[in-house]
XYZ file of C-alpha atoms in Angstrom:
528
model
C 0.000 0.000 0.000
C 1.471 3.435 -1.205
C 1.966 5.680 1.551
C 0.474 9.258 1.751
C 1.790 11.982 0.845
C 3.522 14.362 3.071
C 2.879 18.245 2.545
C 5.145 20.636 4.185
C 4.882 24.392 3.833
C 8.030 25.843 3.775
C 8.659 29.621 4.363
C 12.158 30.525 3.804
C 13.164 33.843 1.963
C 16.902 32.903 1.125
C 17.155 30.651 -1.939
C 20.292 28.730 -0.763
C 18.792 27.630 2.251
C 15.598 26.532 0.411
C 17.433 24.009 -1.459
C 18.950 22.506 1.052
C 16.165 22.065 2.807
C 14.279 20.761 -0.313
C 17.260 18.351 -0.404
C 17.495 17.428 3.010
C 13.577 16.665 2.890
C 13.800 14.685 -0.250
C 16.550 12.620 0.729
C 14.544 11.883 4.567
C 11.318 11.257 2.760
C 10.366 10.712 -0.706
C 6.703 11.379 -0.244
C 6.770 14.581 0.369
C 5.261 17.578 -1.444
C 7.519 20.981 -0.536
C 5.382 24.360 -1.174
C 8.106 27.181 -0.586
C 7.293 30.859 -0.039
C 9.585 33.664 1.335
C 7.307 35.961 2.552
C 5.108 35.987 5.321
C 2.039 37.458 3.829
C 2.311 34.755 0.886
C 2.728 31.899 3.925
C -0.442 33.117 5.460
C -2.559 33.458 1.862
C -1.263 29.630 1.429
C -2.519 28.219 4.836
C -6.066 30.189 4.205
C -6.156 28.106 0.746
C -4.636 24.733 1.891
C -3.706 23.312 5.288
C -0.257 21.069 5.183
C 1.018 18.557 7.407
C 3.480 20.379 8.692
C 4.873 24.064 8.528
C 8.657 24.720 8.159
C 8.918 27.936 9.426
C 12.489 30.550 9.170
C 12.034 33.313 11.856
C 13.565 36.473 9.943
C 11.646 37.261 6.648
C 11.432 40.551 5.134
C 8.448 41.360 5.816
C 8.078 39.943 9.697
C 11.054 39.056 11.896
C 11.350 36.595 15.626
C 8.593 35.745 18.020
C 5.709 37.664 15.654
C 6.545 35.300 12.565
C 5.676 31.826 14.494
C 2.657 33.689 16.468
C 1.169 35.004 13.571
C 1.615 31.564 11.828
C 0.126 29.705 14.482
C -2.768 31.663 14.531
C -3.727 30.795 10.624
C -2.903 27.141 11.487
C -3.718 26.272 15.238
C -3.695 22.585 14.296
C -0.817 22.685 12.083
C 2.742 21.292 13.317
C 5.317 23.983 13.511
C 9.082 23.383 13.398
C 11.279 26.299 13.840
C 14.304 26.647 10.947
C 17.077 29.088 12.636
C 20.464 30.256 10.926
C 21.582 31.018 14.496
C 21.695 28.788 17.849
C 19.346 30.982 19.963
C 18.562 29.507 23.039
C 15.910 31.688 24.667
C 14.419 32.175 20.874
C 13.941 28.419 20.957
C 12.489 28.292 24.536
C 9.878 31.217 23.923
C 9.046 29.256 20.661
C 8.109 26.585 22.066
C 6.570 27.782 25.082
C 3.981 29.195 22.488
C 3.530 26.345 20.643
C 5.519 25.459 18.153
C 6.582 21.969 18.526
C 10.719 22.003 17.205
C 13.336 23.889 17.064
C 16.044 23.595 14.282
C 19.423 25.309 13.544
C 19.583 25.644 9.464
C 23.424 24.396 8.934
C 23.287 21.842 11.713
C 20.287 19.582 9.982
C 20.780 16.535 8.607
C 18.126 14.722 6.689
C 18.011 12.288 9.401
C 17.194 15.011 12.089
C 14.933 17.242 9.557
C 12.967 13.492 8.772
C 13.005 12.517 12.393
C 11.635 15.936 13.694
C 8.812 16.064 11.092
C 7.824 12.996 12.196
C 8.070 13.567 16.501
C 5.941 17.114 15.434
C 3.369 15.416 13.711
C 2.848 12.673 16.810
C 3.237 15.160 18.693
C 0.533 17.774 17.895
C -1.875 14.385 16.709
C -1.133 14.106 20.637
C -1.993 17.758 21.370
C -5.171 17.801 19.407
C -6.441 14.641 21.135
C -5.672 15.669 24.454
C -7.300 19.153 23.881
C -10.449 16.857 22.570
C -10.777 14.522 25.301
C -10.455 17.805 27.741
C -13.518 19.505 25.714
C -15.393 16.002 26.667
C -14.851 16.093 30.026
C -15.902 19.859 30.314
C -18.856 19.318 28.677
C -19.873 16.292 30.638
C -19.279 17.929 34.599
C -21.292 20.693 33.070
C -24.330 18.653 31.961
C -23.746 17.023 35.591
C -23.281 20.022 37.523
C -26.203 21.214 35.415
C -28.696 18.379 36.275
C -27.457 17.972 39.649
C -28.655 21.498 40.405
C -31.817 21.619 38.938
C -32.543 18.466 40.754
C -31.457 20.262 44.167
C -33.859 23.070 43.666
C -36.818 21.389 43.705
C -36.763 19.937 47.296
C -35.304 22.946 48.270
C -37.996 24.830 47.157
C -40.411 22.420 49.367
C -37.820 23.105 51.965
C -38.842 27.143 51.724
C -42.651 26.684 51.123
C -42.962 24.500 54.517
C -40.485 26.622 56.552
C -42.165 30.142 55.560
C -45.331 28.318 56.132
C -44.382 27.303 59.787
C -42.559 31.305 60.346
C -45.983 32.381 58.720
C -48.010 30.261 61.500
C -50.076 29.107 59.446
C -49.853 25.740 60.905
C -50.235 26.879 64.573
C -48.379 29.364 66.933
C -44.871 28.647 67.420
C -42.352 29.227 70.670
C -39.819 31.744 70.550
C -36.664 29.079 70.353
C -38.524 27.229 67.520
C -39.443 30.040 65.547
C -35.633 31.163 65.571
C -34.485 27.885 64.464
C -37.059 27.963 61.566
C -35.503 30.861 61.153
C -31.764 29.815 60.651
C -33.194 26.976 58.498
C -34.642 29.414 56.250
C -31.586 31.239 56.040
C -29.442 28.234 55.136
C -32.212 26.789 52.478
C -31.670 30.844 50.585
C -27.900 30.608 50.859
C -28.065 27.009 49.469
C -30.288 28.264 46.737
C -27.854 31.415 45.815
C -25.102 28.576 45.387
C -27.149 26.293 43.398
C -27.926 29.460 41.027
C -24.414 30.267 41.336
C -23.138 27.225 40.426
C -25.657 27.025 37.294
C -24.442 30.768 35.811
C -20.745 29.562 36.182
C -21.450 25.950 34.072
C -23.428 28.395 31.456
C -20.407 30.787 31.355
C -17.673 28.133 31.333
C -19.624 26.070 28.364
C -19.987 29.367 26.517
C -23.932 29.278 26.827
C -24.126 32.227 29.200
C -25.909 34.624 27.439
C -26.900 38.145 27.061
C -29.467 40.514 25.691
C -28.510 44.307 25.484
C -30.988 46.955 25.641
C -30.809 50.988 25.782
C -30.722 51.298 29.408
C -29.992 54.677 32.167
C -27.770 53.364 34.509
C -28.706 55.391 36.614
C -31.731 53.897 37.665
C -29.883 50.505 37.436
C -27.680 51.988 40.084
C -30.706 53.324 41.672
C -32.407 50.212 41.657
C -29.156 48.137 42.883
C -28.901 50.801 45.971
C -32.637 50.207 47.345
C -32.323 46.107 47.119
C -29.052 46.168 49.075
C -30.659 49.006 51.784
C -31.928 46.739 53.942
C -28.781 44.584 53.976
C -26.587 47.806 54.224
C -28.689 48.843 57.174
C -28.730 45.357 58.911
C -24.902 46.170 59.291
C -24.459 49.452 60.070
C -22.972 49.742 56.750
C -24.121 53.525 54.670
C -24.602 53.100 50.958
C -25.177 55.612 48.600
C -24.320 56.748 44.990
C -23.551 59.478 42.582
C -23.334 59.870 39.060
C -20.765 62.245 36.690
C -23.797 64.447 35.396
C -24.743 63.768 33.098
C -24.171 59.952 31.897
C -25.405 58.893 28.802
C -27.575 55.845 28.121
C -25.986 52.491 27.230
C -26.250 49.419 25.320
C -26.387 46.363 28.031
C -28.323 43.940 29.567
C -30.369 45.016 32.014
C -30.870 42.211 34.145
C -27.322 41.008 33.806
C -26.074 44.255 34.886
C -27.908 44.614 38.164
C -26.464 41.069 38.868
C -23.607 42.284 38.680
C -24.691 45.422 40.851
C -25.936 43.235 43.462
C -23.116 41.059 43.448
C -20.327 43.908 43.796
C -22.290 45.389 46.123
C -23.196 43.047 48.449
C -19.581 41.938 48.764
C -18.563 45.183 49.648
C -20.998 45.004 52.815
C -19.656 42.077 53.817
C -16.357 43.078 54.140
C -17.249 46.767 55.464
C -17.095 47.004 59.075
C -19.970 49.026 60.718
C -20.180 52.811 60.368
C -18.411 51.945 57.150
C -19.663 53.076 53.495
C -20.311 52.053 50.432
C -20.906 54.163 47.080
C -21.957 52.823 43.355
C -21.072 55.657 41.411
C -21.313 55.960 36.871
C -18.825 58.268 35.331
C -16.943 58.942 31.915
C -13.307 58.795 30.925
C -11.855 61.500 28.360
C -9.434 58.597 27.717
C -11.988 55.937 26.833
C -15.231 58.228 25.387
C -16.905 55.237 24.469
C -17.189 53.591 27.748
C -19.148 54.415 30.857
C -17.303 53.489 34.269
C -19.096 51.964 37.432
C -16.958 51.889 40.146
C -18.390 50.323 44.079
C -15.999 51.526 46.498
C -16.171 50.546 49.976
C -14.402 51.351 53.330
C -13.660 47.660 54.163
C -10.523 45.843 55.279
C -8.755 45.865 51.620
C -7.391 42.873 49.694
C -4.358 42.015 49.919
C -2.098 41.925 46.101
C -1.808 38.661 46.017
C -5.629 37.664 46.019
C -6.224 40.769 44.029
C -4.618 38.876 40.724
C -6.863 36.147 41.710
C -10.042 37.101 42.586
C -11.773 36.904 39.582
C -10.939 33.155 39.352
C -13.385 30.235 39.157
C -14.324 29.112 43.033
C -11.129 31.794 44.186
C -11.816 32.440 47.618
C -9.372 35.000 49.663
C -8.062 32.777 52.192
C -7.949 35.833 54.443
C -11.492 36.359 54.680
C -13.118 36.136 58.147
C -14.650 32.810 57.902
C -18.582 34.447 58.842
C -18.202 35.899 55.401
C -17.718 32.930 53.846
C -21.019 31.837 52.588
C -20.518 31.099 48.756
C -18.395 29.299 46.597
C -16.282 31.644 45.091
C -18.230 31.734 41.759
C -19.842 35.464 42.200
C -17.109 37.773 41.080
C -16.387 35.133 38.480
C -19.848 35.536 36.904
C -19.440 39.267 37.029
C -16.348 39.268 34.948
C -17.752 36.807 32.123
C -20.929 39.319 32.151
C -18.916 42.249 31.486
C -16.776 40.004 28.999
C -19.759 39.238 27.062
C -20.504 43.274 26.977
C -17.478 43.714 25.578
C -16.390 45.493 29.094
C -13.614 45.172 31.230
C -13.944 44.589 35.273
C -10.792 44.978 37.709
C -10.423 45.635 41.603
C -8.037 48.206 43.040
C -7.254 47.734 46.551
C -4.260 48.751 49.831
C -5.090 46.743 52.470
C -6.854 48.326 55.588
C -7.987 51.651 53.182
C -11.061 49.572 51.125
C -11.074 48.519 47.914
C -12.316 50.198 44.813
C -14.158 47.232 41.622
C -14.598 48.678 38.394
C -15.983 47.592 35.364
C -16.721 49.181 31.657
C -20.129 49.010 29.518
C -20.036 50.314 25.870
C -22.170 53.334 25.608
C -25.311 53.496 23.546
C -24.111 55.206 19.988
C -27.206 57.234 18.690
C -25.084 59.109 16.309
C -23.953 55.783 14.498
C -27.185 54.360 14.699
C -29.421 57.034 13.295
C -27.239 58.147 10.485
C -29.004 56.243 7.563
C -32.280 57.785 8.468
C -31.506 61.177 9.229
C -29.268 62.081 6.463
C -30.517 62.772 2.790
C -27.934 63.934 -0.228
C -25.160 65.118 2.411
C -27.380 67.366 4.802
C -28.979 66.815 7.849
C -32.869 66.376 7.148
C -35.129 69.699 8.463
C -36.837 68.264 10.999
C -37.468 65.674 13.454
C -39.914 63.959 15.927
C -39.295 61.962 19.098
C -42.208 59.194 18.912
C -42.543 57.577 22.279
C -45.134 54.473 22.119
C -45.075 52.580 25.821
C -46.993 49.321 26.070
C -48.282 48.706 29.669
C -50.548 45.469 31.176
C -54.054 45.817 32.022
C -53.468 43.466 34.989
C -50.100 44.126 37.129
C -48.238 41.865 37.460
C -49.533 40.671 34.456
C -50.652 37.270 33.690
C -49.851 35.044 30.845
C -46.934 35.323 27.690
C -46.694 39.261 28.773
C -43.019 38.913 27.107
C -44.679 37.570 23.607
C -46.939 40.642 23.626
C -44.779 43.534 23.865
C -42.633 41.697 21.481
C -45.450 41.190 19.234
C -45.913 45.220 19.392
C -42.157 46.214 18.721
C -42.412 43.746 16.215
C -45.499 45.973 14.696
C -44.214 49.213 15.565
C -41.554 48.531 13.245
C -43.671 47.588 10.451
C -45.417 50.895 10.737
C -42.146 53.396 10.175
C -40.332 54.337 6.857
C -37.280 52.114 6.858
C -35.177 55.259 5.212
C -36.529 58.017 7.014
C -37.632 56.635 10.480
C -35.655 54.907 13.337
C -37.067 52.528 15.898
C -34.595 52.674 18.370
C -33.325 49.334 20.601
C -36.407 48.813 23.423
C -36.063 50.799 26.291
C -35.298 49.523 30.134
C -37.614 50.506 32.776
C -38.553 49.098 36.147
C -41.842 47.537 36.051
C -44.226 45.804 32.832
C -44.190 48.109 30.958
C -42.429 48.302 28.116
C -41.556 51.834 26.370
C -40.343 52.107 22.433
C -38.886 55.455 20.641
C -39.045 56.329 17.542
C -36.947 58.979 15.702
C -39.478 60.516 12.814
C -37.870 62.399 9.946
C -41.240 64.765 9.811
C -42.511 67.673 11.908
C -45.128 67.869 14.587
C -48.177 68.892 11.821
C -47.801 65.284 10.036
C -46.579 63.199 13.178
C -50.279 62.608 14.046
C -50.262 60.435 10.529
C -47.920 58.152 11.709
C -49.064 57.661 15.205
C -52.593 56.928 13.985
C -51.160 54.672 11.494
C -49.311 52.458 14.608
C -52.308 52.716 17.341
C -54.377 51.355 14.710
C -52.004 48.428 13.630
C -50.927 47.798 17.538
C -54.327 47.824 18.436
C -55.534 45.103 15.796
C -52.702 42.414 16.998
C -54.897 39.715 18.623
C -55.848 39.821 22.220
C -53.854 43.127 22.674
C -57.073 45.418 24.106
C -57.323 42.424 26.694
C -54.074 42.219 27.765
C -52.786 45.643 27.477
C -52.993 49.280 26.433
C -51.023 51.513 24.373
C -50.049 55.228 24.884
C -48.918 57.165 22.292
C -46.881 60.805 23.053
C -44.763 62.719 20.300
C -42.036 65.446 21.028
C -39.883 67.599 18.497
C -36.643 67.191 18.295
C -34.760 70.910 19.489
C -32.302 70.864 16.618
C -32.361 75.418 16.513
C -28.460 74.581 18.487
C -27.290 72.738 15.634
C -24.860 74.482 13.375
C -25.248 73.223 10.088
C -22.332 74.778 8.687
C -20.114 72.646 10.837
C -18.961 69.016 9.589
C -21.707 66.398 9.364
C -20.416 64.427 11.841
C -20.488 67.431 14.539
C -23.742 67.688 13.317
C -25.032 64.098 14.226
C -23.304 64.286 17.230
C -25.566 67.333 18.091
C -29.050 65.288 16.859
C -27.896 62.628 19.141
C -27.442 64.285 22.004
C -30.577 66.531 21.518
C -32.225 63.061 20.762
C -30.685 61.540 24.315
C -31.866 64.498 26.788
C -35.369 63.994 25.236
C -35.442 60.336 26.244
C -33.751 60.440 29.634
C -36.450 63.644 30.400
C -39.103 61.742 29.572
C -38.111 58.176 31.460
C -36.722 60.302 34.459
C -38.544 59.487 37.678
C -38.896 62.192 39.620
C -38.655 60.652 43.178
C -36.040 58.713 42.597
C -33.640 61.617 41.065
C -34.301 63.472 44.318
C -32.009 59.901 45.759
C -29.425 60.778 43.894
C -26.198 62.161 45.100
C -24.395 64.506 42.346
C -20.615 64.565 42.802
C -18.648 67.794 41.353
């Protein structure tokens, strides 16, 4: 049986050394098909057509030289064997090679075909090895996360028993209780929620390790994120003596995040910072933006606590990391928390770190990617070069009949935005990404290319079409507002881009006015 044939890629710019090379692989192994190129940009263009068997790879080529050469190689082929040809002994070069991967290192003049055959062939085996290794580790992964995964979901539901009797028992329902047993119901109650918190912990981290944690951004204030993130953790704040309050850079612009995801990530930061605050201690959220990085808003909790120590603080964001210097009564989870937080931000294309002297507090900080009107409204708003005349803010907010509401509430606001898009002109009107808010109801903006004379066209045209979606007017109702656009500041002499940027921002102080809640601005603490 004829034996397959070997193909080796082989990027060497100096013609000498290519032929002996050619030779020396010839004379090693007959079956052997030798591609040669001598630059790297012609290598890469080969591996995106073809992958080899192996890659012969010299270091210095005109147009890339050392430790970028092989990493930009073994980025094009990740599964391709890489064997390092050298026209100088370089220790540390060889080290640092293959430290990163590749799996030989060769000096050019040194090589017989022998040693040329006999490395081919331990590179080969040897990444064959790799590759297998890497797949059997994928296998197990997947299989402790479908474990971990059904072990958990089978845990909640006799916990959840667990909490129906116990709150039953507190709620004495089943007959008055003494004072010692209704504090042991008590502590029982308390360790079925902290078991519970793990259990959900423990399912987040699987979904996050897997790669099936997911998120679903949304133009969001987060402001009242923060807001809402400060009146959940009150009561715990309070429980310790512990102050918490917040303050925002004024003003903050909206951003594109998950809403949901985010406040998890609130709560989390948050409530570890009250754990590790001592009483009379304080805590403070607080939004701000970076001249630096203009297209990021920062969130920062600080607190007054105990500090973390530098060692844990290059650690912390681990999988099940716990600081081995915590005080053991603030022990209660598994590590996982911070570790969710920084795959959340991941996934938002953020950043989180932690900035800490221990015995001065400790400052976490994390980045969200703000929400870019400007760049999203462009299509619509510009016609042959110029900024159109005139513009309406369309605000359309869905809300149950019945609060909470009952049934698919989620399919019927999505059946609306669905609509309300359906009822703008694709090249002159914007339906901007769905709105957070607090509550069921949902609220939807839309940026009209008309004036306020003709906006009552279009808003009879989607009350009418909202209206008609089946079972709407006995689930929910529909309120319909318009507002023009204040675009008299604009200088439309200036570039078109300044231009945009002065829509947008118009367009931005018009939708944070109108979802601004009144009572809970009066909360907020401005810092200068």
């Amino acid at each position: 049986m004829e034996r397959p044939e070997t193909h080796v890629l082989l990027i060497e710019d100096n013609p000498g050394d290519e032929d002996l090379v050619r030779l020396r692989l010839v004379e090693g192994e007959p079956h052997v098909r030798v591609d040669c190129v001598s630059r790297l940009g012609d290598a890469l263009e080969s591996l995106s057509r073809e992958m080899p068997s192996l890659v012969l790879l010299d270091l210095n080529l005109p147009d890339s030289r050392g430790a970028e050469t092989f990493r930009k190689v073994m980025e094009a082929a990740p599964n391709v064997p890489v064997v390092v040809l050298s026209g100088q002994d370089d220790e540390a070069m060889a080290v640092k090679a293959v430290h990163q991967g590749v799996q030989d290192y060769l000096v050019k003049g040194d090589v017989s075909s022998k040693q040329l055959e006999r490395a081919m062939r331990y590179a080969v085996e040897r990444q064959a090895l790799l590759r297998s290794l890497e797949i059997a580790r994928k296998q197990q992964l997947e299989f402790k996360n479908q474990f971990l995964s059904h072990v958990s979901h089978e845990l909640r539901t006799p916990l959840t028993c667990i909490h129906q009797y116990v709150t039953l028992l507190l709620d004495g329902l089943a007959g008055p209780l003494a004072p010692d047993q209704s504090d042991h119901l008590k502590t029982v109650l308390k360790s079925v929620n902290q078991l519970h918190a793990m259990i959900r912990d423990l399912l987040e981290a699987t979904r996050a390790e897997s790669g099936k944690l997911r998120v679903e951004p949304r133009c969001i204030s987060i402001a009242e994120l923060m807001q809402q993130a400060v009146a959940m953790m009150t009561p715990t704040a309070r429980g310790r003596g512990v102050g918490i309050e917040m303050g925002l850079d004024s003003p903050v612009p909206l951003v594109h995040a998950d809403p949901d995801r985010i406040l998890e990530v609130l709560i989390n930061l948050v409530d570890n910072a009250i754990k590790f605050t001592e009483a009379e201690g304080l805590v403070t959220i607080r939004a701000s933006m970076m001249e630096a990085d203009p297209e990021s808003v920062y969130v920062s909790v600080t607190d007054t606590g105990r500090g973390i120590n530098p060692e844990a603080q290059n650690l912390i964001f681990e999988r099940l990391y716990q600081d081995p210097d915590s005080i053991d009564n603030n022990r209660s989870g598994l590590g996982l928390g911070l570790y969710i937080c920084k795959e959340v931000v991941r996934l938002h294309g953020g950043r989180i770190w932690v900035t800490s002297e221990p015995g001065h507090g400790s400052v976490f900080t994390f980045t969200l990617p703000l929400f870019s009107l400007a760049r999203l409204m462009s299509p619509v708003v510009v016609q042959d070069g110029k900024l159109r005349a005139a513009f309406v803010l369309v605000r359309a907010e869905v809300s149950p009949l019945i609060n909470p509401p009952r049934g698919n509430w989620r399919e019927t606001w999505e059946q609306c935005l669905e609509t309300l898009r359906r009822c703008v002109y694709v090249d002159k009107d914007l339906v901007l990404p769905p709105m957070w808010a607090s509550g069921s109801t949902e609220t939807f903006f839309v940026l009209a290319s008309t004036d306020m004379e003709r906006a009552p066209n279009m808003t009879t045209r989607i009350k009418e079409q909202i209206e008609r979606i089946e079972g709407f007017n006995t689930k929910g109702r529909l309120t319909i507002t318009t507002s023009p656009v204040q675009t008299a500041s604009i200088d439309r002499t200036q570039a078109l881009e300044k231009q945009l940027a002065g829509l947008a921002a118009s367009v931005t102080d018009l939708i944070m006015g109108t979802m601004e809640n009144k009572s809970k601005r009066n909360s907020v603490r401005h810092f200068n």
